[in-house]
Short mmCIF file of C-alpha atoms in Angstrom, two decimals:
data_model
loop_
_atom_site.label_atom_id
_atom_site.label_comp_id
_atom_site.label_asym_id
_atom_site.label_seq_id
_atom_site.Cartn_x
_atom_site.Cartn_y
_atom_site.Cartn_z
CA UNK N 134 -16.55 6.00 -19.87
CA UNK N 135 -12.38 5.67 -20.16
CA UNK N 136 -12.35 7.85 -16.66
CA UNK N 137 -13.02 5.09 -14.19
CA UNK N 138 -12.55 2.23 -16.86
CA UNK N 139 -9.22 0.94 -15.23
CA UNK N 140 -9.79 -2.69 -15.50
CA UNK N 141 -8.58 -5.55 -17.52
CA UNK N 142 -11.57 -7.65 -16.50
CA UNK N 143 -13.75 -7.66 -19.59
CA UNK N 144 -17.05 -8.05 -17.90
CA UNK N 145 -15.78 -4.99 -15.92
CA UNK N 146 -15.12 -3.20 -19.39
CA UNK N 147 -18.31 -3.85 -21.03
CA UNK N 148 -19.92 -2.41 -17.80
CA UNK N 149 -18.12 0.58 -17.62
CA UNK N 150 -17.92 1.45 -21.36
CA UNK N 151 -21.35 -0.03 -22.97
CA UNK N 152 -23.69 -1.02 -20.30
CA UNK N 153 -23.30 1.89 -18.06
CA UNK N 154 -23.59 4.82 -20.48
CA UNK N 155 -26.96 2.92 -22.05
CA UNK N 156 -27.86 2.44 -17.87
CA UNK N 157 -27.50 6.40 -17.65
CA UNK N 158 -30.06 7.08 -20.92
CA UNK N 159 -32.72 5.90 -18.71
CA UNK N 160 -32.00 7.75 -15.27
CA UNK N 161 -31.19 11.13 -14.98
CA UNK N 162 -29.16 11.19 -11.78
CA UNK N 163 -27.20 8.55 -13.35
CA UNK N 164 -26.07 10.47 -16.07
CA UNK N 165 -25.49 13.50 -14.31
CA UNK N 166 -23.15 11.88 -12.13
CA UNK N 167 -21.17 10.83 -15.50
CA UNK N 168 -21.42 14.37 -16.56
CA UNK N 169 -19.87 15.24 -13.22
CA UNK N 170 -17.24 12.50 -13.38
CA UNK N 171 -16.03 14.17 -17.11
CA UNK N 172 -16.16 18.26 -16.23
CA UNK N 173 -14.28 16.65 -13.26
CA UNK N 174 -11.74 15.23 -15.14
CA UNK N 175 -11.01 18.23 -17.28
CA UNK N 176 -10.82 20.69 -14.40
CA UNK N 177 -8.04 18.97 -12.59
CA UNK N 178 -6.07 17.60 -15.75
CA UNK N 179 -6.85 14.28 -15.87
CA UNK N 180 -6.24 13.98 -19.69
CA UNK N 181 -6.55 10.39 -21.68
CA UNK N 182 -7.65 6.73 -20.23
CA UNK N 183 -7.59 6.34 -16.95
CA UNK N 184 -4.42 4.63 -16.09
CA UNK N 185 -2.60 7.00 -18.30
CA UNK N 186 1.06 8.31 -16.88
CA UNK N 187 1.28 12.11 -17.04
CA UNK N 188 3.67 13.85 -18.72
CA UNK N 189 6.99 13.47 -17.30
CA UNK N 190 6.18 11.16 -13.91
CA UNK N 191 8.54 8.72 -13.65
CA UNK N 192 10.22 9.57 -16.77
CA UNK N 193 14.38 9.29 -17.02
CA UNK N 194 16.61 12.30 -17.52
CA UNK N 195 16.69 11.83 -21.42
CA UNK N 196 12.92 12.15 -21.15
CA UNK N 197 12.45 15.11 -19.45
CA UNK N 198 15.24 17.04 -20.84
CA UNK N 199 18.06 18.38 -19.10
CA UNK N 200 20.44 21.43 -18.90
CA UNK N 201 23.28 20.95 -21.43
CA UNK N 202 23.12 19.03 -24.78
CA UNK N 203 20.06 21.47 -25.64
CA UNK N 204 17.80 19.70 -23.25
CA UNK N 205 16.54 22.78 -21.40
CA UNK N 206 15.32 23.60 -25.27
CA UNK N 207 13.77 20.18 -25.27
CA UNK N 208 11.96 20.92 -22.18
CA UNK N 209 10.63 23.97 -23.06
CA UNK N 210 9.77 22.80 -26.67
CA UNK N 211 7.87 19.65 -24.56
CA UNK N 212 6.11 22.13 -22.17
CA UNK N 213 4.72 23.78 -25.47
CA UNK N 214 3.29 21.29 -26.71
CA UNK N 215 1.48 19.87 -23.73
CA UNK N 216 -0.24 23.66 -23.79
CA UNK N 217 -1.20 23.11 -26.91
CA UNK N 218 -2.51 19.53 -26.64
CA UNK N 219 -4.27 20.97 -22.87
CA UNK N 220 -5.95 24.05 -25.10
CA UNK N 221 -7.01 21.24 -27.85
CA UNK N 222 -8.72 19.03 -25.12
CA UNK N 223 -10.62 21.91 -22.99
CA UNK N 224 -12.01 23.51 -26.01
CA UNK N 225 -11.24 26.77 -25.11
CA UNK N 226 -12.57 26.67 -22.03
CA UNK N 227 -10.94 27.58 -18.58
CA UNK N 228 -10.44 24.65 -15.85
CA UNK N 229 -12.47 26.84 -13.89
CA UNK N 230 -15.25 26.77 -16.55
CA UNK N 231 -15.32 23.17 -15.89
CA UNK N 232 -14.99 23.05 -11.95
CA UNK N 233 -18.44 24.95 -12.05
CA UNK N 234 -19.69 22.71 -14.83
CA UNK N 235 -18.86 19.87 -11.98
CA UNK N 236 -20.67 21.70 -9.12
CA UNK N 237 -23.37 22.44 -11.17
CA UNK N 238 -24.06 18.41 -12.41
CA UNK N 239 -23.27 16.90 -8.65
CA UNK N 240 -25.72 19.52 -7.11
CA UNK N 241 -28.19 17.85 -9.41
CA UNK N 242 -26.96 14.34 -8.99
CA UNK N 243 -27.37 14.51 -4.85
CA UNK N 244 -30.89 15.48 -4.98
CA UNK N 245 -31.52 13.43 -7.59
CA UNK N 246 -30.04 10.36 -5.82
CA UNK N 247 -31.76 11.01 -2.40
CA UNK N 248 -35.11 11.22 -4.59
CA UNK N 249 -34.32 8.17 -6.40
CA UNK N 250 -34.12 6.35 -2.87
CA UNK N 251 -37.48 7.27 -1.98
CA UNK N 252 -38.88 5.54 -4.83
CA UNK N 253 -36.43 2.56 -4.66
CA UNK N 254 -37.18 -0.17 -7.03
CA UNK N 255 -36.24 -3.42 -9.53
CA UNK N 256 -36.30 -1.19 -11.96
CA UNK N 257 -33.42 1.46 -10.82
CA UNK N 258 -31.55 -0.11 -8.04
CA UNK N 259 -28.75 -0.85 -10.50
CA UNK N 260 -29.00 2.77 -11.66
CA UNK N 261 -29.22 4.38 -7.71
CA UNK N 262 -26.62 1.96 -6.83
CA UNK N 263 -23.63 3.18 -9.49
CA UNK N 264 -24.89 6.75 -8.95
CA UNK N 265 -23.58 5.33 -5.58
CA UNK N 266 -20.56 4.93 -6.60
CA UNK N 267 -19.93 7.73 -8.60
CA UNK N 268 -21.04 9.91 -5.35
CA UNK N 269 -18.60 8.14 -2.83
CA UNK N 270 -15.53 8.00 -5.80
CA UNK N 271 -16.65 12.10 -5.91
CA UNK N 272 -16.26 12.44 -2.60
CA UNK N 273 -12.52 10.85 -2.05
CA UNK N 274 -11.61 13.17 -5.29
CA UNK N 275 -12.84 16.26 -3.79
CA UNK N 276 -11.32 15.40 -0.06
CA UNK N 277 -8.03 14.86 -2.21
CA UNK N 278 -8.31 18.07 -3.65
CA UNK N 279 -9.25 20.39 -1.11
CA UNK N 280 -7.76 23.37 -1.68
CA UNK N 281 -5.95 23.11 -4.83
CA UNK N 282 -8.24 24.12 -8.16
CA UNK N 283 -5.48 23.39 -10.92
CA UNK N 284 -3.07 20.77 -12.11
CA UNK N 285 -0.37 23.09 -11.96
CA UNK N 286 -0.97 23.82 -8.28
CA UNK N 287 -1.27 19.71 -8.11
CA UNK N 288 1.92 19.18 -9.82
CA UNK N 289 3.78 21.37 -7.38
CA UNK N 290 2.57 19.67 -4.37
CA UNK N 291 3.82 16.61 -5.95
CA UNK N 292 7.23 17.92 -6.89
CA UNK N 293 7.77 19.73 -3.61
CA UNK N 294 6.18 16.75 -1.45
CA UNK N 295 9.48 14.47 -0.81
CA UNK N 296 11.46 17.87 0.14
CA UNK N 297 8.85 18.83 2.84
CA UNK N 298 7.82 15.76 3.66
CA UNK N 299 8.02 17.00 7.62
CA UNK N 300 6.19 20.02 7.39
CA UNK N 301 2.26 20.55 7.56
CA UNK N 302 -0.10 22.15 5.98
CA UNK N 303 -2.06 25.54 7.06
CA UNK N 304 -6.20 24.95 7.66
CA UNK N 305 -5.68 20.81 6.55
CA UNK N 306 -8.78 19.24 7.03
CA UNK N 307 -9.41 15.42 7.76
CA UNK N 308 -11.38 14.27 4.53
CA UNK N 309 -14.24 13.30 6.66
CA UNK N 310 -16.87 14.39 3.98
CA UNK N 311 -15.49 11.74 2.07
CA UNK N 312 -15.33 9.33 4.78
CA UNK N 313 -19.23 9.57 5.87
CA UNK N 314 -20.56 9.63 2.16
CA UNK N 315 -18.62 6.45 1.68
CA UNK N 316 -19.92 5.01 4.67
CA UNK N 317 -23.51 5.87 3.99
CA UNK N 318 -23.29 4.39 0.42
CA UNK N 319 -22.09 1.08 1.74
CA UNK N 320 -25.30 1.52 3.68
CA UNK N 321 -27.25 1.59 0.38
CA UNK N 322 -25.71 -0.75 -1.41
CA UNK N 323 -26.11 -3.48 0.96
CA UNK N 324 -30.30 -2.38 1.28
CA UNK N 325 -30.33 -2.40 -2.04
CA UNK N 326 -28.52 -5.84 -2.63
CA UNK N 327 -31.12 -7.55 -0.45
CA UNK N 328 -33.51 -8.64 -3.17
CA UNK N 329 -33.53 -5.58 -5.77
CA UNK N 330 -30.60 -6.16 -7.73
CA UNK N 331 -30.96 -8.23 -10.98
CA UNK N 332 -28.45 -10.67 -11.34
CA UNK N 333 -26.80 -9.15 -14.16
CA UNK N 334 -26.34 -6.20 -12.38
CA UNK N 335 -23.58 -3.54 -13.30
CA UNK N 336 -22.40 -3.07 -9.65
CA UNK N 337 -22.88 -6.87 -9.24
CA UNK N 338 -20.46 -7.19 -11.96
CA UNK N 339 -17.84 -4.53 -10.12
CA UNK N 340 -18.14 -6.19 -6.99
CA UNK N 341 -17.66 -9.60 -8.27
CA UNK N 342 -14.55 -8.48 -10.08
CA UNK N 343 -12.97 -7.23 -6.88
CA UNK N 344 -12.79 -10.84 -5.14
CA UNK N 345 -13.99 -9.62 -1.76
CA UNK N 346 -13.64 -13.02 -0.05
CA UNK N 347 -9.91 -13.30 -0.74
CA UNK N 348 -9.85 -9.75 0.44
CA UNK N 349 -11.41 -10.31 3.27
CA UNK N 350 -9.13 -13.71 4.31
CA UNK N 351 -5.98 -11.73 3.70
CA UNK N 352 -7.33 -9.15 6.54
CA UNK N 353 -7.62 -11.67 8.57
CA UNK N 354 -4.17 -13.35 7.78
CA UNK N 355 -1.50 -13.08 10.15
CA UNK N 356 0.74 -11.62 7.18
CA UNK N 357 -1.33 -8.78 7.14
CA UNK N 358 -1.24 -8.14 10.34
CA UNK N 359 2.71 -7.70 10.82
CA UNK N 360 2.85 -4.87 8.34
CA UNK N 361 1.51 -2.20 11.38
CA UNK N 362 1.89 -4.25 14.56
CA UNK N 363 3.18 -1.26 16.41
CA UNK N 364 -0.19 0.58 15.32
CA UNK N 365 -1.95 -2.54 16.81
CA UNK N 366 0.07 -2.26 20.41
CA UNK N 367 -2.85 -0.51 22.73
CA UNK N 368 -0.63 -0.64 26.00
CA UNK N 369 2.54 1.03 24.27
CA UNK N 370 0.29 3.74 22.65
CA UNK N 371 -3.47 3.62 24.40
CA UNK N 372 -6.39 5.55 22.97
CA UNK N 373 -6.48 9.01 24.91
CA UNK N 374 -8.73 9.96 27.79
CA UNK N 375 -11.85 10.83 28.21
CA UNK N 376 -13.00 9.10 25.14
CA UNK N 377 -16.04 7.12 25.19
CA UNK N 378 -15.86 4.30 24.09
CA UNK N 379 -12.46 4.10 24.87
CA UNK N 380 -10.83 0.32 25.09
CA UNK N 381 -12.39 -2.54 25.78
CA UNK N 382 -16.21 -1.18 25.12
CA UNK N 383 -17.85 -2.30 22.49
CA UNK N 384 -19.67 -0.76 20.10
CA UNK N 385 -23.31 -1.39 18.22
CA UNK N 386 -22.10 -1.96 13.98
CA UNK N 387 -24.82 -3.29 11.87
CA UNK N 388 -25.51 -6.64 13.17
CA UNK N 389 -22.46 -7.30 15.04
CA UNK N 390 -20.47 -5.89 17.94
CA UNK N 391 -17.17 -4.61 17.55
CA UNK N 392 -14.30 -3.68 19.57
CA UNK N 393 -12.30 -0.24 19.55
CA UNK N 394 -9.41 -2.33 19.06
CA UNK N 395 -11.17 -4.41 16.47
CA UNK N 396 -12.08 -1.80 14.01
CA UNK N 397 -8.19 -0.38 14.48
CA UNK N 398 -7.01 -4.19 13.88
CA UNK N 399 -9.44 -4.11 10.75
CA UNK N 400 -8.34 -1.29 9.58
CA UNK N 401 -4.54 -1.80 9.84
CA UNK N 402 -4.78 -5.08 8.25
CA UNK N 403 -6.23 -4.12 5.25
CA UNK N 404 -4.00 -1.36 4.85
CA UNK N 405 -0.95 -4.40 4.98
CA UNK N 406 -2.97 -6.01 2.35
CA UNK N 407 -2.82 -3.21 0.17
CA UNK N 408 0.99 -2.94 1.73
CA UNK N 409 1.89 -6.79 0.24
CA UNK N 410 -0.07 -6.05 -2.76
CA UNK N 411 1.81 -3.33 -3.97
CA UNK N 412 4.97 -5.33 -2.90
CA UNK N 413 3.75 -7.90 -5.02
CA UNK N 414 3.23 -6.00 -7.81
CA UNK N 415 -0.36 -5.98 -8.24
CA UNK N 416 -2.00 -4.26 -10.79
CA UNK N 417 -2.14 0.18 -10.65
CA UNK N 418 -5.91 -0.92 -11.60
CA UNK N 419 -5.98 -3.28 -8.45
CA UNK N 420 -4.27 -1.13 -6.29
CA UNK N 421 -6.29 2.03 -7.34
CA UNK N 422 -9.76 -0.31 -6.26
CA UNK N 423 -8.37 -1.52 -2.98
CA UNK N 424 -7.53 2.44 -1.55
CA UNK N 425 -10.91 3.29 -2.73
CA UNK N 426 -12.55 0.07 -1.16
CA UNK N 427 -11.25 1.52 2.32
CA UNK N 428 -14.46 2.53 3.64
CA UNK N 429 -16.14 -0.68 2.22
CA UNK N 430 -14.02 -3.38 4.08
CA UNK N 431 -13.54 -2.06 7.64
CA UNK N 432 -16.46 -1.12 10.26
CA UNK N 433 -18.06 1.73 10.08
CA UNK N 434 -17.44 2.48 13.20
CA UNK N 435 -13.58 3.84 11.89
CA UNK N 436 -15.42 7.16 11.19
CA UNK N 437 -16.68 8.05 14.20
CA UNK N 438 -12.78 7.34 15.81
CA UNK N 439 -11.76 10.13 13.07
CA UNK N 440 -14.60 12.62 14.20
CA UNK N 441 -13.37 11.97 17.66
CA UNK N 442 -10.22 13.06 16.39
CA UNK N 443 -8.38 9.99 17.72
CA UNK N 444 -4.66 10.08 16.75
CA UNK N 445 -4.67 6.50 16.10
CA UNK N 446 -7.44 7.16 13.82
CA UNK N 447 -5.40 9.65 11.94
CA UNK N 448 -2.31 8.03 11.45
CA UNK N 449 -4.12 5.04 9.94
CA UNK N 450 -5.92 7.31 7.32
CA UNK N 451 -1.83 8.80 6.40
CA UNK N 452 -1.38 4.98 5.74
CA UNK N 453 -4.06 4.98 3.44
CA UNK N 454 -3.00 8.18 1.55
CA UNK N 455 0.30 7.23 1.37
CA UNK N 456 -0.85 3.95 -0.35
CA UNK N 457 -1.95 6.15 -3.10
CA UNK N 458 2.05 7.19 -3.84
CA UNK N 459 2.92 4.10 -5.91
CA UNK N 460 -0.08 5.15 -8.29
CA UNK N 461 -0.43 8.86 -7.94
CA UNK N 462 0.09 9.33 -12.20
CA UNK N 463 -3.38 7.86 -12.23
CA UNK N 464 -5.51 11.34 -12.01
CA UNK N 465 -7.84 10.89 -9.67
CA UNK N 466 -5.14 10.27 -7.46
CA UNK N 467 -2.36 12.71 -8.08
CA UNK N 468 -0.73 14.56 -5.46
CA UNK N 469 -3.15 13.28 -2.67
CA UNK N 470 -0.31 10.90 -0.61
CA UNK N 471 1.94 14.08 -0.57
CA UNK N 472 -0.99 16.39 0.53
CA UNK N 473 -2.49 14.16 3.33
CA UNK N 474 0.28 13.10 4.76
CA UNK N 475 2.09 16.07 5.10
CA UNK N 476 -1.65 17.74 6.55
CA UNK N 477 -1.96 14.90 9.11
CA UNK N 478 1.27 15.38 9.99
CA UNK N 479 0.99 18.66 11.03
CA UNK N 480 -2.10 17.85 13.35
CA UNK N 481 -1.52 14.67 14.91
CA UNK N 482 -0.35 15.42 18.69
CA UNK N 483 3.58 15.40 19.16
CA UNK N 484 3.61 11.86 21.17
CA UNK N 485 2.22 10.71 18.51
CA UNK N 486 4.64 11.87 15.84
CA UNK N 487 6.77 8.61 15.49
CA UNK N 488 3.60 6.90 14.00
CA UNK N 489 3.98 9.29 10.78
CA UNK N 490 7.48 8.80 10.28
CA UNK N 491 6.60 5.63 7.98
CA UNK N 492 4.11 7.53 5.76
CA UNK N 493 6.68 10.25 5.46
CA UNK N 494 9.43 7.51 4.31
CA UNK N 495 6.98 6.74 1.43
CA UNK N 496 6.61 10.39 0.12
CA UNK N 497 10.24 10.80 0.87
CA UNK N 498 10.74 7.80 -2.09
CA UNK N 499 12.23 5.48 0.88
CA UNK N 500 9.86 3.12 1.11
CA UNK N 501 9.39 1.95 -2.68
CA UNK N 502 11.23 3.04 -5.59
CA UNK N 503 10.56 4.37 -9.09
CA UNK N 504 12.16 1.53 -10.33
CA UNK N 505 9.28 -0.79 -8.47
CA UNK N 506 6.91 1.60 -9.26
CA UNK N 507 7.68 1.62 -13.05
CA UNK N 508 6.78 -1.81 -13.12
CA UNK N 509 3.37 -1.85 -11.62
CA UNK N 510 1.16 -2.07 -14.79
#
């Protein structure tokens, strides 16, 4: 369980790499979704632990070989051996092989979850819950993917992304799969936490670990909230018209009412506390948790702005993506800033253009450097 293991906590560890697998022996769904999470993993290239750095991101000239001094030998010698080590790992078998080994095992794993929730219990609310988790972490690696079926394909998106950073992409779609899964697990989760859960819990453990309360202080900071401000200015930029509810309305979340402008405000500030972490230097395994968490922190209510195709709404998910550049060696994240933010790009409307020029900094390499992002651990 090295996939999704990225996590110096060792509670967090044991979870993942003892606990968890001994959790899935018992529950079907459970390990199908691990199953998933590993033919996953092969079909888009995803080789070694986690928090691996691919071949030749981030690596100096002397690394990667260059023309002269026999370095376009070195290269191709390098690119040789990758092939070789990539044949070794997939057995033989063709990433595609593997992409329908995935389908296959999450086809299973959804009906197997929604049955599970039926019959919800002591006994396998830790088990429904990660299979949870595993669904809504599917569901952002899919999104990210959409459209591209190899790491080569990946790779070039990557390589290409700075040098058309301003142009969009033909038939982008908003991940809002992704989006509503995650928001409907946070749905079960919470049910589920209300009495079921053991205190030893595996997810107990992984939410613990992720010190939500400082998280949720640092939204609410006044740090936070300078990192967007212009996002947060409603009379410079108001929501369009004929949208209901539009400003000023509120509407029904859970047990509380919020604000169109609230859920923005939420939203924006939690993006400038992933901003200021990353500035900081937090962790890649920090980092990586807070992108996913998206969903998890803000009001629901965010998804139904995107499926009103709100431009606001849009230009705060490019903020999110481009988050992702700083750590986008880490698989499960590779070449998804570059892709969504040059997709969004090309469908937000044009007075709302200026509000992607700061997403398109960060895939342009303005915004951090290699040299700060080198030294994120």
């Amino acid at each position: 369980m090295l996939t999704f293991a990225s996590n110096d906590d060792p509670a967090v560890l044991t979870s993942w790499r003892h606990r968890l697998p001994a959790l899935a022996l018992r529950f079907p769904y459970l390990l199908n979704a691990v199953l998933a999470t590993a033919a996953l993993h092969l079909a888009v290239g995803g080789h070694g632990v986690g928090m691996t750095r691919d071949a030749g991101v981030g690596a100096g000239p002397s690394e990667r070989g260059e023309k002269g001094n026999g370095g376009a030998g070195m290269e191709q010698e390098g690119e040789g051996e990758r092939a070789a080590e990539e044949k070794n790992i997939l057995g033989g078998l063709s990433r595609e092989t593997y992409a329908g080994v995935h389908q296959t095992y999450f086809d299973l794993v959804l009906s197997q979850h929604r049955a599970a929730i039926d019959v919800l219990c002591a006994d396998n609310a830790d088990a429904v819950c990660m299979t949870s988790v595993f669904i809504s972490n599917h569901g952002f690696l899919l999104g990210a993917r959409q459209g591209y079926t190899s790491t080569a394909e990946m790779g070039a998106l990557s390589r290409e992304g700075a040098r058309r950073a301003g142009q969009g992409i033909e038939g982008y779609e908003i991940p809002l799969h992704w989006l509503q899964l995650s928001a409907g697990i946070r749905e079960v989760i919470r049910c589920v936490n209300d009495g079921l859960l053991a205190e030893d819990a595996i997810v107990r453990v992984l939410m613990s670990s992720f010190e939500w309360g400082a998280v949720d202080r640092m939204i609410r900071s006044e740090e936070a909230g300078v990192v967007f401000e212009r996002l947060e200015d409603f009379e410079r930029s108001p929501e369009p018209e004929g949208l209901e509810p539009r400003s000023g309305v509120f509407v029904e979340l859970e047990e509380e009412e919020v604000s169109v402008e609230e859920v923005y405000r939420r939203a924006l500030r939690y993006l400038g506390h992933v901003y200021l972490s990353i500035q900081g230097g937090e962790t890649k395994a920090r980092i990586a948790r807070l992108c996913m968490s998206f969903t998890s922190m803000i009001p629901r209510a965010f998804v139904t702005l995107v499926e009103q195709r709100r431009p606001r709404a849009f230009v705060v998910l490019a903020r999110l993506f481009a988050m992702t550049m700083p750590i986008g060696d880490v698989w499960w994240f590779r070449g998804v800033a570059e892709r969504h933010v040059r997709g969004i790009g090309g469908i937000v409307p044009r007075d709302w253009q200026w509000a992607m020029e700061w997403p398109r900094q960060v895939i342009r390499g303005e915004i951090w450097t290699p040299a700060l992002i080198n030294m994120l651990r």
